[in-house]
Tab-separated table of C-alpha atoms in Angstrom:
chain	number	residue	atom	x	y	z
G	1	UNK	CA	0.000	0.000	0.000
G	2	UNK	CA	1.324	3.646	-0.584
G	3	UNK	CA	2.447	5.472	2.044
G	4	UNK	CA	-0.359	8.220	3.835
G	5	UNK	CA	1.056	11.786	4.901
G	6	UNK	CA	0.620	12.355	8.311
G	7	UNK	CA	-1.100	15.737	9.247
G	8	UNK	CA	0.182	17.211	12.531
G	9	UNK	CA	-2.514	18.552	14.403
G	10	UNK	CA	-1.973	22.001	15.945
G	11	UNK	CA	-1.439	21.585	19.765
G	12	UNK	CA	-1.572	25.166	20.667
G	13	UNK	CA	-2.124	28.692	19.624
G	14	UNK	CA	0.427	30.310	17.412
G	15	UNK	CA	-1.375	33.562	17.787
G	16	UNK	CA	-3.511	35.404	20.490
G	17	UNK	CA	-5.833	38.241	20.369
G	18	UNK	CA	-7.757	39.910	22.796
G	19	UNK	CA	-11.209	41.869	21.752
G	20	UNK	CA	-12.579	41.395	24.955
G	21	UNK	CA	-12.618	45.935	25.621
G	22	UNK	CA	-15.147	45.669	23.004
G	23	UNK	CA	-19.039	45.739	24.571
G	24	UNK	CA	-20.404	44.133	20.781
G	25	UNK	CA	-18.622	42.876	17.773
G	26	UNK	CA	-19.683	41.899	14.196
G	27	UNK	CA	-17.678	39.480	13.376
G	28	UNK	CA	-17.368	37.774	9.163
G	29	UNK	CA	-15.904	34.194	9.062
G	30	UNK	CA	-14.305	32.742	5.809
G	31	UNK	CA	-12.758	30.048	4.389
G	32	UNK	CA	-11.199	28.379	1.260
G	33	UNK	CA	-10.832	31.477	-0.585
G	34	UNK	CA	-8.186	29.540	-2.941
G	35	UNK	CA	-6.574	33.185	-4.626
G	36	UNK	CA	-10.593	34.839	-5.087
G	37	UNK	CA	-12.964	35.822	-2.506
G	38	UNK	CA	-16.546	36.352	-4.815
G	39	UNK	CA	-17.637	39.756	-4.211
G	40	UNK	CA	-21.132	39.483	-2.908
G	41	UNK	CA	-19.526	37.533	-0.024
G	42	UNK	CA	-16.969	40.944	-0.121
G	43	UNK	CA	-19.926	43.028	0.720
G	44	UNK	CA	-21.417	40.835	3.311
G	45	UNK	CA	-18.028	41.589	5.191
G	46	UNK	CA	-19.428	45.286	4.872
G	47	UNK	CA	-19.193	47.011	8.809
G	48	UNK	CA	-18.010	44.217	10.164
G	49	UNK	CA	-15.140	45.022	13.295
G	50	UNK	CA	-13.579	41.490	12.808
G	51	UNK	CA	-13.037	39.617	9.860
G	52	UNK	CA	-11.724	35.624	10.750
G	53	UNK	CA	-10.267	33.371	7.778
G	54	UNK	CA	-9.580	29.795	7.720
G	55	UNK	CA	-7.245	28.645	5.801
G	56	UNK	CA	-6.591	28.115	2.491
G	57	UNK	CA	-6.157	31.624	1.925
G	58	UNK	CA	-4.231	31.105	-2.100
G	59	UNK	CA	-2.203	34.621	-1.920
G	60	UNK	CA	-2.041	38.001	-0.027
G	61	UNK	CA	-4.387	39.701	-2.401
G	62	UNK	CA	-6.942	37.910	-0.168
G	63	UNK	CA	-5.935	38.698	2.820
G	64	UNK	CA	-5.203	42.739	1.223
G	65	UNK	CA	-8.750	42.687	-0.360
G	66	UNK	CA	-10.172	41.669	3.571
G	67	UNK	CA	-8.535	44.606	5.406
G	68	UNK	CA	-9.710	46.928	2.621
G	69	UNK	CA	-13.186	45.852	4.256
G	70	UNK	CA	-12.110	45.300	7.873
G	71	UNK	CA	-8.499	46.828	9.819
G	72	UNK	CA	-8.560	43.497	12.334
G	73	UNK	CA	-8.291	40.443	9.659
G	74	UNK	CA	-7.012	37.256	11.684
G	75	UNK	CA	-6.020	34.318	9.084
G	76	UNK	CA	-4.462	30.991	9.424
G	77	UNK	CA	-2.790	28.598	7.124
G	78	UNK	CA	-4.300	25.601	4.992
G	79	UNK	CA	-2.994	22.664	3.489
G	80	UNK	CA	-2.629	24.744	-0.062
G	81	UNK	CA	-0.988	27.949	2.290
G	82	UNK	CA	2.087	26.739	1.312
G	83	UNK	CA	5.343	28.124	-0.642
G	84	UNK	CA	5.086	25.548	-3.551
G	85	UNK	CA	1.478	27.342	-4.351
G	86	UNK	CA	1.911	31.127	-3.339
G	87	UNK	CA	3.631	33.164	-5.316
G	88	UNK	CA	7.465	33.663	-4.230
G	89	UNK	CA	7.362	37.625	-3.630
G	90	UNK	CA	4.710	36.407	-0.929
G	91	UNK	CA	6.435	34.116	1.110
G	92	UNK	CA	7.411	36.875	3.612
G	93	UNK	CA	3.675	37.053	4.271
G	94	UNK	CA	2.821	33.642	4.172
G	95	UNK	CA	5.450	32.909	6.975
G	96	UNK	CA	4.000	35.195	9.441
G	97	UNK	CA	0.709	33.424	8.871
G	98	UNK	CA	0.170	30.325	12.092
G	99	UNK	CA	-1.840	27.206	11.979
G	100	UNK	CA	-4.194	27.667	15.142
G	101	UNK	CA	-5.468	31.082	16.521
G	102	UNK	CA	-7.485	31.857	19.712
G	103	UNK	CA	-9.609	35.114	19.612
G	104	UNK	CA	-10.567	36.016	22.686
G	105	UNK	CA	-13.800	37.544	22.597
G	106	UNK	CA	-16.947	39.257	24.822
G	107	UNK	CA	-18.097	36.562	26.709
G	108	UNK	CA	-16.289	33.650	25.246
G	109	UNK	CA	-13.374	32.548	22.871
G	110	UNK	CA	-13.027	31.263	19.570
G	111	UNK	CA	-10.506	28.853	18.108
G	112	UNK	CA	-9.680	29.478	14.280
G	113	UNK	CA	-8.096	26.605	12.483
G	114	UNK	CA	-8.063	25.458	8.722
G	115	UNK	CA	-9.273	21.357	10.225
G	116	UNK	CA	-7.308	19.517	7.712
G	117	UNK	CA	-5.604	17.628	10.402
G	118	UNK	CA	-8.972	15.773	11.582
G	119	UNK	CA	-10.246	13.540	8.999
G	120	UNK	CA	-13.468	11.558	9.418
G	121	UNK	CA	-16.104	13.410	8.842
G	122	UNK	CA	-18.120	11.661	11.388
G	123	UNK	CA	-15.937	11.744	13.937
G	124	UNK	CA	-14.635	15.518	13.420
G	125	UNK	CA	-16.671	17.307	15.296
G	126	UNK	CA	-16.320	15.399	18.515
G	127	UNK	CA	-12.810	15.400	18.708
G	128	UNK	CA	-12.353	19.431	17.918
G	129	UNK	CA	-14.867	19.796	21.115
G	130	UNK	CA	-12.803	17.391	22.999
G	131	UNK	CA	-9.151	19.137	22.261
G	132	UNK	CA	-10.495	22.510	23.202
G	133	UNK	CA	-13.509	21.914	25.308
G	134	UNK	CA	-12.962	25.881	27.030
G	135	UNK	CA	-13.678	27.601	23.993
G	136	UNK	CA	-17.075	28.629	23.620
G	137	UNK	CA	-16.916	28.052	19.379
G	138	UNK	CA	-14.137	26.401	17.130
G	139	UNK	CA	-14.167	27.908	13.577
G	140	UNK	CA	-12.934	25.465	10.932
G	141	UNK	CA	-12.512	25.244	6.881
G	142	UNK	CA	-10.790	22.536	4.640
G	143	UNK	CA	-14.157	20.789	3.596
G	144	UNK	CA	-15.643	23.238	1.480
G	145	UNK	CA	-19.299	22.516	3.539
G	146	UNK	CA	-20.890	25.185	5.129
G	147	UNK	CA	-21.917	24.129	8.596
G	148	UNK	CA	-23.276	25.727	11.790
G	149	UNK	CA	-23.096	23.003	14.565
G	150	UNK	CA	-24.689	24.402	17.346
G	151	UNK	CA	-25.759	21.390	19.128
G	152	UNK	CA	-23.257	20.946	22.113
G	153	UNK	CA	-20.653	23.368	23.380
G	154	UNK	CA	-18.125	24.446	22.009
G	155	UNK	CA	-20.193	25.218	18.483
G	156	UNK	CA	-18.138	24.072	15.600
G	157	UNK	CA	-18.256	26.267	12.753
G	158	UNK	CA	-17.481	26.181	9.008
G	159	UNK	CA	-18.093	28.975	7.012
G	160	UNK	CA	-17.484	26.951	3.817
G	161	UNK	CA	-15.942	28.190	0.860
G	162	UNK	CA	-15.698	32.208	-0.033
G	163	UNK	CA	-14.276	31.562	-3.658
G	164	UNK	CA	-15.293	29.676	-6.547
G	165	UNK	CA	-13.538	26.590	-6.136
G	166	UNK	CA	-15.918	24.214	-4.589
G	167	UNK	CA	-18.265	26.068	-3.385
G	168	UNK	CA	-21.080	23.690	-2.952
G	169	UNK	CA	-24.220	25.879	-4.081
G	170	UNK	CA	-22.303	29.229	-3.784
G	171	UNK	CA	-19.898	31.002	-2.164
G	172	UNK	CA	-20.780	31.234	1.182
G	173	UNK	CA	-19.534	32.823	5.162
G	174	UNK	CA	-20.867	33.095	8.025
G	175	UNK	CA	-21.650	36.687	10.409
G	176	UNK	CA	-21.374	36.658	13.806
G	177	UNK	CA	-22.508	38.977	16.401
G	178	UNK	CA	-21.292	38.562	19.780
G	179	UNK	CA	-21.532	40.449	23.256
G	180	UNK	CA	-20.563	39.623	26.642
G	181	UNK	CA	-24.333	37.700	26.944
G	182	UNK	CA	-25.410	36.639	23.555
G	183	UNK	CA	-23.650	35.616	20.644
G	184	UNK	CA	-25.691	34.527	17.511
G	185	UNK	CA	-24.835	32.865	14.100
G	186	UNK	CA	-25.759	33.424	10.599
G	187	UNK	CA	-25.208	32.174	7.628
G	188	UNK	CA	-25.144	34.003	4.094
G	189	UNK	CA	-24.925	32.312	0.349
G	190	UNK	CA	-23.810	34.309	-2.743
G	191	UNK	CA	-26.107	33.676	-5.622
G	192	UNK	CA	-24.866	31.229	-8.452
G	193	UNK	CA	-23.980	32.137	-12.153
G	194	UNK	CA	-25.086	29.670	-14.535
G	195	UNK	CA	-22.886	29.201	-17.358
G	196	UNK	CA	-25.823	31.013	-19.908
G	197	UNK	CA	-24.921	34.075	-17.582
G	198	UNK	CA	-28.274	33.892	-15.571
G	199	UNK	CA	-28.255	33.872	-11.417
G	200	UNK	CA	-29.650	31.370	-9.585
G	201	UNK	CA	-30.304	32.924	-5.822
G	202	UNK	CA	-29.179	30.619	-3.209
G	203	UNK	CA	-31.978	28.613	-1.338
């Protein structure tokens, strides 16, 4: 049998970030941009004061393009964030990108990750609750499959993909809005192009 790559799973943060000063934040949450976020998911990022991304960014222009829209962008790397597939005036960039973030919000704590490291499906979610049982929501990509899994704490979060590469109905994110006693989820789907040029709104 050929050999199977072994994917290191992030033990701890890389980065830290504190927002808890803030009394309410609107938060955007993307993923699997791949080089091209689609623009109606561009101006769902509109007035948000956070703006999380994760993984599989594709180049800088992404992560430029985001903090044209928000100042506080927090990003971490992919399986494709890598210097064999970004372009080699952005490696500089790409290096100061980690692998696992922790966001420390009002009233809770998020953990940002790309999820490539935990593989079946069925078992994914219960083992991301189990490595970081204190956070109150773990924010993962990789999949390409919007989901908002909100049964048990911590939630565990995929935006889906932002781009056009898989996108599974349409580009997609998720919005956030969080205070010290609420925080709420919602989801948002960019309408589809057909190939004959006509848009099919998302259901």
């Amino acid at each position: 049998m050929p050999a199977t790559a072994t994917v290191t799973r992030p033990v701890a943060p890389d980065t830290h970030h504190d927002f808890t000063h803030c009394k309410r934040l609107q938060v955007g949450v993307v993923s699997d941009t791949h080089g091209y976020i689609d623009p109606d998911i561009c101006n769902q990022l509109k007035g948000c004061d956070l703006i999380l991304h994760a993984g599989d960014i594709g180049s800088s222009r992404v992560l430029h393009q985001l903090r044209e829209i928000c100042e506080n962008v927090i990003a971490v790397q992919g399986n494709n964030d890598c210097t064999e597939k970004w372009p080699a005036q952005e490696h500089q960039e790409l290096m100061g990108i980690g692998k696992l973030a922790e966001i420390k919000l009002p009233g809770g704590s998020i953990v940002l990750m790309h999820g490539d490291a935990y593989g079946m499906p069925g078992r994914r979610h219960a083992e991301m609750r189990q490595h970081f049982a204190d956070s109150t929501a773990i924010v993962y990509g990789h999949s390409h499959m919007l989901v908002c899994d909100q049964e048990a704490r911590p939630w565990v979060l995929n935006p889906g993909a932002a781009g056009k590469s898989r996108t599974r109905g349409g580009a997609s994110c998720l919005h956030m809005s969080v205070s010290a006693g609420q925080w709420e989820v919602s989801e948002h789907r960019a309408p589809q192009q057909k190939a004959n040029g006509t848009t099919v709104q998302a259901s």
